[in-house]
Coordinates of C-alpha atoms in Angstrom, one line a residue:
X1445 CA -10.5 154.9 221.0
X1446 CA -8.8 152.6 223.7
X1447 CA -5.5 152.3 223.7
X1448 CA -6.6 148.2 223.8
X1449 CA -9.2 149.3 221.0
X1450 CA -6.2 151.3 219.3
X1451 CA -4.4 148.0 219.1
X1452 CA -7.1 146.2 218.0
X1453 CA -7.7 148.2 214.9
X1454 CA -4.0 148.6 213.7
X1455 CA -3.1 145.1 214.8
X1456 CA -6.0 144.3 211.8
X1457 CA -4.3 146.8 209.5
X1458 CA -0.8 145.6 209.4
X1459 CA -1.2 142.1 209.8
X1460 CA -4.1 141.7 207.3
X1461 CA -3.7 138.5 205.1
X1462 CA -3.6 140.5 202.4
X1463 CA -2.4 144.3 201.8
X1464 CA 0.2 146.4 199.7
X1465 CA 3.0 147.8 202.0
X1466 CA 2.6 150.9 199.5
X1467 CA -0.7 151.2 200.2
X1468 CA -0.7 151.6 204.5
X1469 CA 2.7 153.7 204.5
X1470 CA 1.6 156.4 201.3
X1471 CA -0.8 155.6 198.8
X1472 CA -4.1 156.1 201.5
X1473 CA -3.1 159.5 202.7
X1474 CA -4.0 162.9 201.1
X1475 CA -1.9 163.5 198.0
X1476 CA -1.4 167.2 199.4
X1477 CA -0.2 166.0 203.1
X1478 CA 3.7 166.7 203.6
X1479 CA 4.9 163.1 204.5
X1480 CA 8.7 164.6 205.3
X1481 CA 10.2 168.1 206.1
X1482 CA 13.8 167.8 204.9
X1483 CA 16.1 170.6 206.3
X1484 CA 20.0 171.0 204.9
X1485 CA 22.7 171.4 206.7
X1486 CA 22.7 175.3 206.1
X1487 CA 18.9 175.1 207.5
X1488 CA 17.3 175.3 204.3
X1489 CA 13.9 173.3 203.7
X1490 CA 12.0 171.6 201.3
X1491 CA 8.9 169.3 201.5
X1492 CA 8.3 165.9 199.8
X1493 CA 4.3 165.8 200.2
X1494 CA 2.6 162.0 199.7
X1495 CA 1.7 162.9 196.2
X1496 CA 5.1 164.0 195.7
X1497 CA 6.4 160.2 197.0
X1498 CA 3.3 158.5 195.3
X1499 CA 4.9 159.6 192.3
X1500 CA 8.5 159.5 192.6
X1501 CA 8.4 156.1 194.4
X1502 CA 6.8 154.7 191.3
X1503 CA 9.4 155.7 188.8
X1504 CA 11.9 154.3 191.2
X1505 CA 10.0 151.1 191.8
X1506 CA 10.4 150.6 187.4
X1507 CA 14.3 151.6 187.8
X1508 CA 14.8 148.7 190.7
X1509 CA 12.8 146.3 188.7
X1510 CA 14.9 147.0 185.8
X1511 CA 17.5 145.6 187.1
X1512 CA 15.1 142.5 188.4
X1513 CA 14.1 143.3 191.5
X1514 CA 11.6 141.5 193.1
X1515 CA 9.2 140.5 195.5
X1516 CA 11.4 138.9 198.5
X1517 CA 14.5 140.0 197.3
X1518 CA 16.4 141.9 199.5
X1519 CA 18.0 145.4 198.7
X1520 CA 20.4 147.4 200.9
X1521 CA 21.4 151.5 201.0
X1522 CA 23.8 153.0 202.4
X1523 CA 22.6 156.7 202.5
X1524 CA 22.0 159.7 204.4
X1525 CA 18.8 161.8 205.2
X1526 CA 17.3 162.9 203.0
X1527 CA 14.1 162.5 199.8
X1528 CA 16.3 160.2 198.0
X1529 CA 16.0 157.6 200.7
X1530 CA 12.6 157.1 202.1
X1531 CA 11.8 157.1 197.9
X1532 CA 14.0 154.0 197.1
X1533 CA 12.4 152.7 200.9
X1534 CA 9.1 153.1 199.9
X1535 CA 10.0 152.0 195.9
X1536 CA 11.4 148.7 197.5
X1537 CA 8.8 148.0 199.0
X1538 CA 6.6 148.7 196.4
X1539 CA 8.3 145.4 195.0
X1540 CA 7.4 143.8 197.7
X1541 CA 11.4 142.9 198.2
X1542 CA 12.7 143.5 201.9
X1543 CA 14.9 146.8 202.8
X1544 CA 18.5 146.3 204.3
X1545 CA 19.9 149.7 206.1
X1546 CA 23.4 150.1 206.7
X1547 CA 24.6 152.9 208.4
X1548 CA 27.1 155.3 207.4
X1549 CA 29.4 155.1 209.6
X1550 CA 29.9 151.5 208.9
X1551 CA 33.5 150.7 207.1
X1552 CA 33.8 147.9 204.3
X1553 CA 34.3 144.7 207.2
X1554 CA 30.4 145.6 208.9
X1555 CA 29.0 146.7 205.8
X1556 CA 29.3 143.1 203.8
X1557 CA 28.6 140.8 207.2
X1558 CA 25.1 142.3 206.4
X1559 CA 25.3 142.3 202.8
X1560 CA 26.5 138.6 202.7
X1561 CA 24.6 137.5 205.4
X1562 CA 21.1 140.0 204.2
X1563 CA 22.1 138.0 201.2
X1564 CA 21.9 142.0 199.7
X1565 CA 22.7 142.3 195.5
X1566 CA 21.7 145.9 195.0
X1567 CA 22.6 148.3 196.7
X1568 CA 21.9 152.2 196.5
X1569 CA 25.0 153.9 197.8
X1570 CA 26.2 158.4 198.3
X1571 CA 29.0 159.0 196.4
X1572 CA 30.7 159.4 199.7
X1573 CA 29.9 156.7 200.4
X1574 CA 31.4 154.7 197.5
X1575 CA 34.6 154.1 198.4
X1576 CA 33.4 151.6 201.1
X1577 CA 32.3 149.4 198.8
X1578 CA 35.7 149.0 196.9
X1579 CA 37.2 145.4 196.4
X1580 CA 39.5 144.8 199.0
X1581 CA 40.8 143.0 201.8
X1582 CA 37.3 143.5 204.1
X1583 CA 34.7 144.1 200.9
X1584 CA 35.3 140.6 198.9
X1585 CA 34.0 141.0 194.9
X1586 CA 30.8 139.9 194.3
X1587 CA 30.5 139.8 190.6
X1588 CA 26.5 139.8 191.6
X1589 CA 26.9 142.6 193.3
X1590 CA 24.7 145.9 191.3
X1591 CA 25.8 149.1 192.6
X1592 CA 23.6 152.6 192.4
X1593 CA 25.5 155.6 193.1
X1594 CA 23.0 158.5 194.2
X1595 CA 23.4 161.9 192.9
X1596 CA 24.1 163.3 188.8
X1597 CA 27.5 160.8 187.5
X1598 CA 29.5 157.3 188.5
X1599 CA 32.4 155.8 187.9
X1600 CA 33.4 152.5 188.5
X1601 CA 30.7 151.3 186.0
X1602 CA 28.1 151.5 188.9
X1603 CA 24.5 152.4 187.1
X1604 CA 22.9 156.7 188.2
X1605 CA 20.0 156.6 189.4
X1606 CA 18.8 160.0 188.4
X1607 CA 19.3 158.5 185.1
X1608 CA 17.7 154.3 186.4
X1609 CA 14.9 156.9 187.4
X1610 CA 14.7 159.3 184.2
X1611 CA 14.7 156.5 181.7
X1612 CA 11.4 154.9 183.7
X1613 CA 7.8 154.9 182.8
X1614 CA 5.8 157.2 185.2
X1615 CA 2.8 155.2 185.2
X1616 CA 2.4 153.7 188.6
X1617 CA 3.5 150.0 189.3
X1618 CA 0.8 147.7 190.0
X1619 CA 0.7 147.2 193.6
X1620 CA 2.5 144.2 195.0
X1621 CA 0.6 142.2 197.9
X1622 CA 1.8 140.5 200.9
X1623 CA 1.0 140.0 204.6
X1624 CA 1.3 141.0 207.9
X1625 CA 4.0 137.9 208.0
X1626 CA 5.7 139.0 204.9
X1627 CA 9.1 140.2 205.3
X1628 CA 9.6 144.0 205.7
X1629 CA 13.2 145.1 206.6
X1630 CA 15.9 142.4 207.2
X1631 CA 18.3 143.6 210.0
X1632 CA 21.4 142.7 212.4
X1633 CA 22.0 143.0 215.8
X1634 CA 24.7 143.9 217.5
X1635 CA 26.8 141.3 218.2
X1636 CA 27.5 140.5 221.9
X1637 CA 28.4 137.2 221.9
X1638 CA 29.4 136.5 218.2
X1639 CA 28.6 137.5 215.0
X1640 CA 25.6 139.6 215.1
X1641 CA 22.3 137.5 213.8
X1642 CA 19.8 138.3 210.9
X1643 CA 16.8 139.8 212.4
X1644 CA 13.9 139.8 209.9
X1645 CA 10.8 141.9 210.6
X1646 CA 7.7 140.9 210.0
X1647 CA 5.5 143.8 207.9
X1648 CA 3.2 143.4 211.5
X1649 CA 6.5 144.8 213.4
X1650 CA 4.7 148.3 211.9
X1651 CA 1.7 147.8 214.1
X1652 CA 4.1 148.2 217.8
X1653 CA 5.6 151.4 216.1
X1654 CA 3.3 153.3 215.1
X1655 CA 1.3 152.5 219.2
X1656 CA 4.5 153.9 220.6
X1657 CA 4.5 157.0 218.3
X1658 CA 0.7 158.0 219.1
X1659 CA 1.1 156.3 222.9
X1660 CA 4.4 156.9 224.3
X1661 CA 5.2 159.8 222.4
X1662 CA 2.5 161.1 222.1
X1663 CA 2.1 162.4 218.6
X1664 CA -0.7 163.4 216.8
X1665 CA -1.2 165.3 213.6
X1666 CA -1.4 168.1 214.9
X1667 CA 2.4 167.6 216.5
X1668 CA 5.5 169.2 214.8
X1669 CA 7.1 165.9 214.9
X1670 CA 11.1 165.6 215.2
X1671 CA 13.7 162.0 215.3
X1672 CA 17.0 162.8 215.4
X1673 CA 18.2 159.0 215.8
X1674 CA 20.1 157.8 212.8
X1675 CA 17.3 155.4 210.3
X1676 CA 20.7 152.8 209.7
X1677 CA 19.9 151.2 212.5
X1678 CA 16.1 150.7 214.0
X1679 CA 14.9 153.6 215.9
X1680 CA 15.6 156.0 213.3
X1681 CA 14.3 153.8 210.8
X1682 CA 11.2 152.9 212.5
X1683 CA 10.0 156.3 214.6
X1684 CA 11.6 158.6 211.4
X1685 CA 10.4 157.5 208.9
X1686 CA 7.9 154.0 209.4
X1687 CA 5.7 155.3 211.8
X1688 CA 4.9 158.3 211.0
X1689 CA 4.1 157.1 207.1
X1690 CA 1.9 154.8 208.8
X1691 CA -0.4 157.5 210.8
X1692 CA 0.0 159.9 208.2
X1693 CA 2.0 162.5 210.6
X1694 CA 4.2 164.9 209.1
X1695 CA 8.6 164.1 209.8
X1696 CA 11.2 165.9 209.9
X1697 CA 14.6 164.7 208.8
X1698 CA 18.1 166.8 209.4
X1699 CA 20.9 165.8 206.9
X1700 CA 24.6 165.4 208.0
X1701 CA 25.6 164.5 211.8
X1702 CA 24.8 166.4 215.1
X1703 CA 25.9 169.6 216.4
X1704 CA 24.5 171.7 218.7
X1705 CA 24.3 174.5 216.8
X1706 CA 22.1 172.9 214.0
X1707 CA 19.6 170.5 216.9
X1708 CA 18.7 174.3 218.9
X1709 CA 18.4 175.7 215.1
X1710 CA 16.0 173.4 213.8
X1711 CA 14.3 173.0 216.9
X1712 CA 13.5 177.0 216.7
X1713 CA 13.4 176.8 213.3
X1714 CA 10.3 174.4 212.4
X1715 CA 8.9 175.1 215.8
X1716 CA 9.2 171.4 217.3
X1717 CA 6.5 170.0 220.1
X1718 CA 8.0 167.1 219.9
X1719 CA 11.5 165.7 220.1
X1720 CA 12.6 161.9 220.8
X1721 CA 16.7 161.6 220.3
X1722 CA 19.6 159.1 222.5
X1723 CA 20.3 160.3 225.5
X1724 CA 23.7 161.0 223.7
X1725 CA 21.8 164.2 221.7
X1726 CA 20.4 165.7 225.6
X1727 CA 23.6 165.2 227.0
X1728 CA 26.0 167.0 224.2
X1729 CA 23.3 170.3 224.5
X1730 CA 24.3 170.3 228.1
X1731 CA 27.8 170.3 227.8
X1732 CA 28.3 172.7 224.4
X1733 CA 28.6 176.0 225.0
X1734 CA 26.4 177.2 222.3
X1735 CA 23.3 179.0 224.4
X1736 CA 19.7 178.1 224.5
X1737 CA 17.9 179.9 221.8
X1738 CA 15.1 181.6 222.4
X1739 CA 11.4 180.3 220.8
X1740 CA 11.7 177.6 221.8
X1741 CA 8.0 176.0 221.6
X1742 CA 8.9 171.8 222.8
X1743 CA 5.9 170.1 224.4
X1744 CA 7.8 166.7 224.7
X1745 CA 10.8 165.2 225.1
X1746 CA 11.6 162.0 224.5
X1747 CA 14.8 159.0 224.9
X1748 CA 15.5 156.1 223.7
X1749 CA 18.5 153.8 223.0
X1750 CA 20.1 154.1 226.4
X1751 CA 19.0 154.4 229.7
X1752 CA 18.7 158.2 231.0
X1753 CA 20.9 159.4 233.2
X1754 CA 19.5 161.7 235.8
X1755 CA 22.2 164.9 234.9
X1756 CA 19.8 165.3 231.4
X1757 CA 16.2 166.2 233.6
X1758 CA 17.9 168.1 235.7
X1759 CA 19.1 170.4 232.7
X1760 CA 16.1 169.8 230.7
X1761 CA 13.9 171.5 234.0
X1762 CA 15.4 174.9 233.0
X1763 CA 17.5 174.9 229.8
X1764 CA 14.1 173.3 227.7
X1765 CA 10.9 173.9 230.2
X1766 CA 10.1 170.0 230.5
X1767 CA 11.6 166.6 231.6
X1768 CA 12.7 164.2 228.8
X1769 CA 11.3 160.6 229.5
X1770 CA 12.5 157.8 229.0
X1771 CA 11.7 154.7 227.0
X1772 CA 13.1 151.2 226.6
X1773 CA 13.4 148.8 223.5
X1774 CA 15.0 146.5 221.3
X1775 CA 15.7 145.3 217.1
X1776 CA 13.8 142.2 217.5
X1777 CA 10.5 143.6 219.2
X1778 CA 10.8 147.2 219.2
X1779 CA 9.3 149.4 221.5
X1780 CA 7.7 147.5 224.7
X1781 CA 8.8 150.3 227.8
X1782 CA 8.0 153.7 228.3
X1783 CA 7.0 156.5 230.0
X1784 CA 3.9 157.8 228.5
X1785 CA 2.9 161.0 227.1
X1786 CA -0.5 160.6 225.3
X1787 CA -2.9 161.9 228.4
X1788 CA -4.5 158.8 228.1
X1789 CA -1.3 156.7 230.1
X1790 CA 0.2 159.7 231.2
X1791 CA 1.9 159.2 235.2
X1792 CA 4.7 161.9 237.0
X1793 CA 8.1 160.5 236.3
X1794 CA 9.9 158.6 238.7
X1795 CA 13.6 159.2 238.4
X1796 CA 15.2 156.7 236.6
X1797 CA 11.9 154.4 235.7
X1798 CA 12.3 153.2 232.0
X1799 CA 8.4 153.6 232.4
X1800 CA 5.9 151.3 231.6
X1801 CA 4.8 148.9 228.9
X1802 CA 3.5 150.5 225.7
X1803 CA -0.3 149.0 224.6
X1804 CA -0.1 145.9 223.5
X1805 CA 2.5 144.8 225.5
X1806 CA 3.0 142.5 229.0
X1807 CA 6.7 142.7 230.5
X1808 CA 7.6 141.4 234.2
X1809 CA 10.6 140.7 235.7
X1810 CA 11.5 136.9 236.5
X1811 CA 13.7 135.9 239.6
X1812 CA 17.1 135.6 238.1
X1813 CA 17.3 131.0 239.2
X1814 CA 14.0 129.9 238.0
X1815 CA 11.4 131.8 235.7
X1816 CA 9.2 132.5 238.1
X1817 CA 7.9 136.5 239.0
X1818 CA 9.7 137.7 240.9
X1819 CA 7.8 140.3 243.3
X1820 CA 8.0 144.5 243.9
X1821 CA 11.7 145.6 243.3
X1822 CA 13.3 142.3 243.6
X1823 CA 15.9 142.4 241.2
X1824 CA 16.1 140.3 238.3
X1825 CA 15.3 139.3 234.6
X1826 CA 13.8 141.9 232.7
X1827 CA 10.9 139.5 230.5
X1828 CA 7.9 139.6 227.6
X1829 CA 4.8 137.7 228.6
X1830 CA 4.6 136.5 224.5
X1831 CA 1.1 135.3 224.7
X1832 CA -0.1 138.6 227.0
X1833 CA 1.7 141.0 223.8
X1834 CA 0.1 140.7 220.7
X1835 CA 2.6 143.2 219.4
X1836 CA 5.2 140.8 220.1
X1837 CA 6.4 139.7 216.4
X1838 CA 9.8 137.9 217.0
X1839 CA 10.1 134.3 217.0
X1840 CA 13.7 133.2 215.9
X1841 CA 16.4 134.6 213.8
X1842 CA 16.7 134.3 210.4
X1843 CA 19.0 131.2 210.8
X1844 CA 16.9 128.9 212.9
X1845 CA 17.6 128.0 217.0
X1846 CA 19.4 131.0 217.4
X1847 CA 17.0 132.0 220.1
X1848 CA 17.0 129.1 222.4
X1849 CA 18.3 131.3 225.1
X1850 CA 15.9 134.4 224.8
X1851 CA 13.1 132.2 225.5
X1852 CA 12.4 131.2 228.9
X1853 CA 11.9 126.8 228.0
X1854 CA 7.9 126.8 227.8
X1855 CA 8.5 130.1 225.7
X1856 CA 6.2 132.1 227.9
X1857 CA 8.3 134.7 227.9
X1858 CA 11.2 136.4 226.1
X1859 CA 14.2 137.2 228.1
X1860 CA 15.3 140.9 227.2
X1861 CA 18.5 140.2 228.1
X1862 CA 18.8 143.6 231.0
X1863 CA 18.6 143.1 234.9
X1864 CA 16.3 144.9 236.5
X1865 CA 13.4 145.3 238.9
X1866 CA 9.2 146.4 238.7
X1867 CA 8.1 148.5 242.0
X1868 CA 4.4 148.2 243.3
X1869 CA 2.9 150.7 240.9
X1870 CA 4.0 149.1 237.7
X1871 CA 7.3 151.6 236.8
X1872 CA 10.6 149.2 235.7
X1873 CA 14.1 150.6 236.2
X1874 CA 17.2 149.5 234.5
X1875 CA 19.8 147.8 236.9
X1876 CA 22.4 146.1 234.1
X1877 CA 23.0 144.6 231.6
X1878 CA 23.4 140.7 231.4
X1879 CA 25.0 140.4 227.9
X1880 CA 28.5 142.8 227.6
X1881 CA 26.7 145.1 225.1
X1882 CA 28.5 148.7 224.5
X1883 CA 25.4 150.9 224.5
X1884 CA 27.1 154.9 222.6
X1885 CA 25.6 157.8 222.0
X1886 CA 22.1 155.4 221.7
X1887 CA 23.7 152.3 219.2
X1888 CA 23.9 149.5 220.6
X1889 CA 27.6 147.9 219.7
X1890 CA 28.4 143.8 220.4
X1891 CA 32.1 143.6 221.5
X1892 CA 32.8 140.8 218.7
X1893 CA 33.1 142.5 215.3
X1894 CA 35.8 145.3 217.7
X1895 CA 38.0 142.7 219.0
X1896 CA 37.7 140.5 215.2
X1897 CA 39.0 143.9 213.8
X1898 CA 41.8 144.2 216.9
X1899 CA 42.7 140.8 216.8
X1900 CA 44.1 141.1 212.9
X1901 CA 47.1 143.5 214.1
X1902 CA 49.9 141.2 213.8
X1903 CA 50.9 142.7 217.6
X1904 CA 47.2 141.6 219.1
X1905 CA 48.0 138.3 221.3
X1906 CA 44.2 139.0 222.3
X1907 CA 42.1 141.4 223.5
X1908 CA 38.5 143.0 225.2
X1909 CA 36.6 145.3 224.8
X1910 CA 34.1 146.6 226.9
X1911 CA 32.4 150.0 227.7
X1912 CA 33.8 152.7 229.9
X1913 CA 31.3 155.3 231.9
X1914 CA 31.4 158.5 230.1
X1915 CA 29.4 162.3 231.1
X1916 CA 28.2 162.7 227.5
X1917 CA 27.7 159.0 225.8
X1918 CA 26.9 157.6 228.8
X1919 CA 29.4 154.8 227.6
X1920 CA 32.5 154.7 225.0
X1921 CA 34.3 152.3 223.5
X1922 CA 37.9 151.0 225.7
X1923 CA 40.2 148.1 225.0
X1924 CA 42.3 146.0 227.3
X1925 CA 44.9 144.5 224.6
X1926 CA 47.4 141.7 225.2
X1927 CA 50.5 142.3 222.6
X1928 CA 52.4 139.5 221.3
X1929 CA 55.8 138.5 222.9
X1930 CA 58.3 141.1 221.9
X1931 CA 55.9 143.4 221.1
X1932 CA 55.9 147.1 223.5
X1933 CA 53.1 149.5 224.0
X1934 CA 52.7 152.5 222.3
X1935 CA 50.9 155.8 222.3
X1936 CA 51.8 155.5 218.5
X1937 CA 50.6 151.3 218.2
X1938 CA 47.6 152.2 220.4
X1939 CA 46.3 155.4 217.7
X1940 CA 47.9 152.6 215.0
X1941 CA 44.7 150.0 216.7
X1942 CA 42.2 152.6 217.1
X1943 CA 42.2 153.6 213.0
X1944 CA 41.8 150.2 212.4
X1945 CA 38.5 150.2 214.0
X1946 CA 37.8 153.3 212.4
X1947 CA 38.7 151.9 208.8
X1948 CA 37.6 148.2 209.0
X1949 CA 34.5 148.8 211.2
X1950 CA 33.0 151.4 211.7
X1951 CA 34.0 155.2 212.0
X1952 CA 31.8 156.1 215.4
X1953 CA 32.8 152.5 217.4
X1954 CA 36.9 152.6 217.7
X1955 CA 38.4 152.0 221.3
X1956 CA 38.6 155.5 222.9
X1957 CA 41.4 154.7 224.7
X1958 CA 43.8 151.4 224.6
X1959 CA 44.7 149.5 227.7
X1960 CA 48.3 147.1 227.4
X1961 CA 47.8 144.7 229.7
X1962 CA 50.2 141.4 230.0
X1963 CA 47.0 138.9 230.5
X1964 CA 43.1 139.3 230.7
X1965 CA 40.6 137.6 233.7
X1966 CA 39.4 134.4 232.3
X1967 CA 37.3 131.6 233.7
X1968 CA 38.7 128.4 234.1
X1969 CA 36.9 127.3 230.8
X1970 CA 38.8 129.8 229.3
X1971 CA 36.5 132.9 228.9
X1972 CA 37.1 136.8 229.2
X1973 CA 35.3 138.1 232.1
X1974 CA 34.9 141.2 230.9
X1975 CA 33.1 142.8 234.2
X1976 CA 36.2 142.5 235.9
X1977 CA 37.5 145.2 233.2
X1978 CA 34.5 147.0 233.9
X1979 CA 34.7 147.0 237.2
X1980 CA 38.9 147.8 237.2
X1981 CA 37.9 150.7 234.7
X1982 CA 35.0 152.0 236.9
X1983 CA 37.5 152.2 239.8
X1984 CA 39.5 153.9 238.3
X1985 CA 37.4 156.4 237.3
X1986 CA 35.8 156.5 240.6
X1987 CA 32.2 155.7 239.1
X1988 CA 30.3 154.1 241.1
X1989 CA 28.2 150.7 239.9
X1990 CA 24.7 151.5 238.9
X1991 CA 22.4 151.1 242.0

């Protein structure tokens, strides 16, 4: 079957006027087939078959039903990777409810923004994350919020998931049908120019991710597949959980955070043939003193979340015995560009290339000053041709009208917000971002939320946050702070500001450096010119601009 025919086939499946998400992601697959292999921090592994996932998710669905969850309701999780997480997600979809993922590194301020924005009144949370939901300055009390804790016990009057499941009927839940246009996931952008915007993914959004899994990643039924990205973000949710479920392909989930030791061990122990992760994982392996182990059997390695820098593949050629393929995507649209692994689409890699359009997508580069296609190798705006992209599901943000600047006036093109070029062969190359989003270790982070937290400190008059070059993470967050009169900068104050961001926004998104300055560079209209701060920092670090 050709790639084009496969797009047509899967689109008919996931865009149907009547469908059951649980049927498509679980129930239609052989009961004895492994859905997930879950590896704990000590390397111990357990498996979850489709039959077990179906039976468990029916009971979890009954438990959620008992809490009053109905079709269209938003249910959030603040959970690490594991069997409970995938079972809760499937149970949410069995009810026709909508899933709201929360990244476990978020602090209360970031969490409540998403809970309130999505209207989620039920949160399933791991015990080690429960304290973030305690009422306080950054977590207003919500009398309607129901907190369900995983594990064996709870306090604060919380509900215990295990108790709810034990009390639930094992009888299968009658299927709840929806359509390809029905809501599946409610998540949020990184908040580049203001508060994060709500994005509601329809069921048909799954199509693009299964096509990505099969053609860009090249994963097959014979693969031993591992996506190391966190499912609190779109890439990890869809590449590690949703797409493998849709395709009926086993997926590996490693609990806990990244470490070179656990990564190498997992690659060898599970004879992983297909691996995908953010560039920071590869950089972390490269810079680690942990030696490359014997016994690797990787056949395909991929990267997404930020541009892949050349030193990764210089290292990978020897360490992994292959090249890492760079891919490009966004929360709104999915994964439209890739250096494909599928033999039908595979091409020799070009250094710095994001690849070519994934089947079902059509991309181009528009001139900077007018909405016309730029010539080969001319820098411009990377854009998606909407009419020629059957996998394009994004139409607007949660609040209607917020997407106006994302489309050309005639609606033909979706503007990715990235500057780049396409060569005569059709390979795309990233140049820069035309917004101020920071990509650190594969996570897209908007400066606005971090600046909002820093500005809450009584010593801060104003501030600006940028991404500065970093060998391992690609970029790290740094802050430029103007202090109020009478306040002096000091290492102690810098540490205090870093801790403020850790506790009020997210543990991973604090500024690695605080620079105290007298004034921020601004336009005549008063807008901060972050690009001047980025240029200044690159000069200080003797790091040239990307070509």
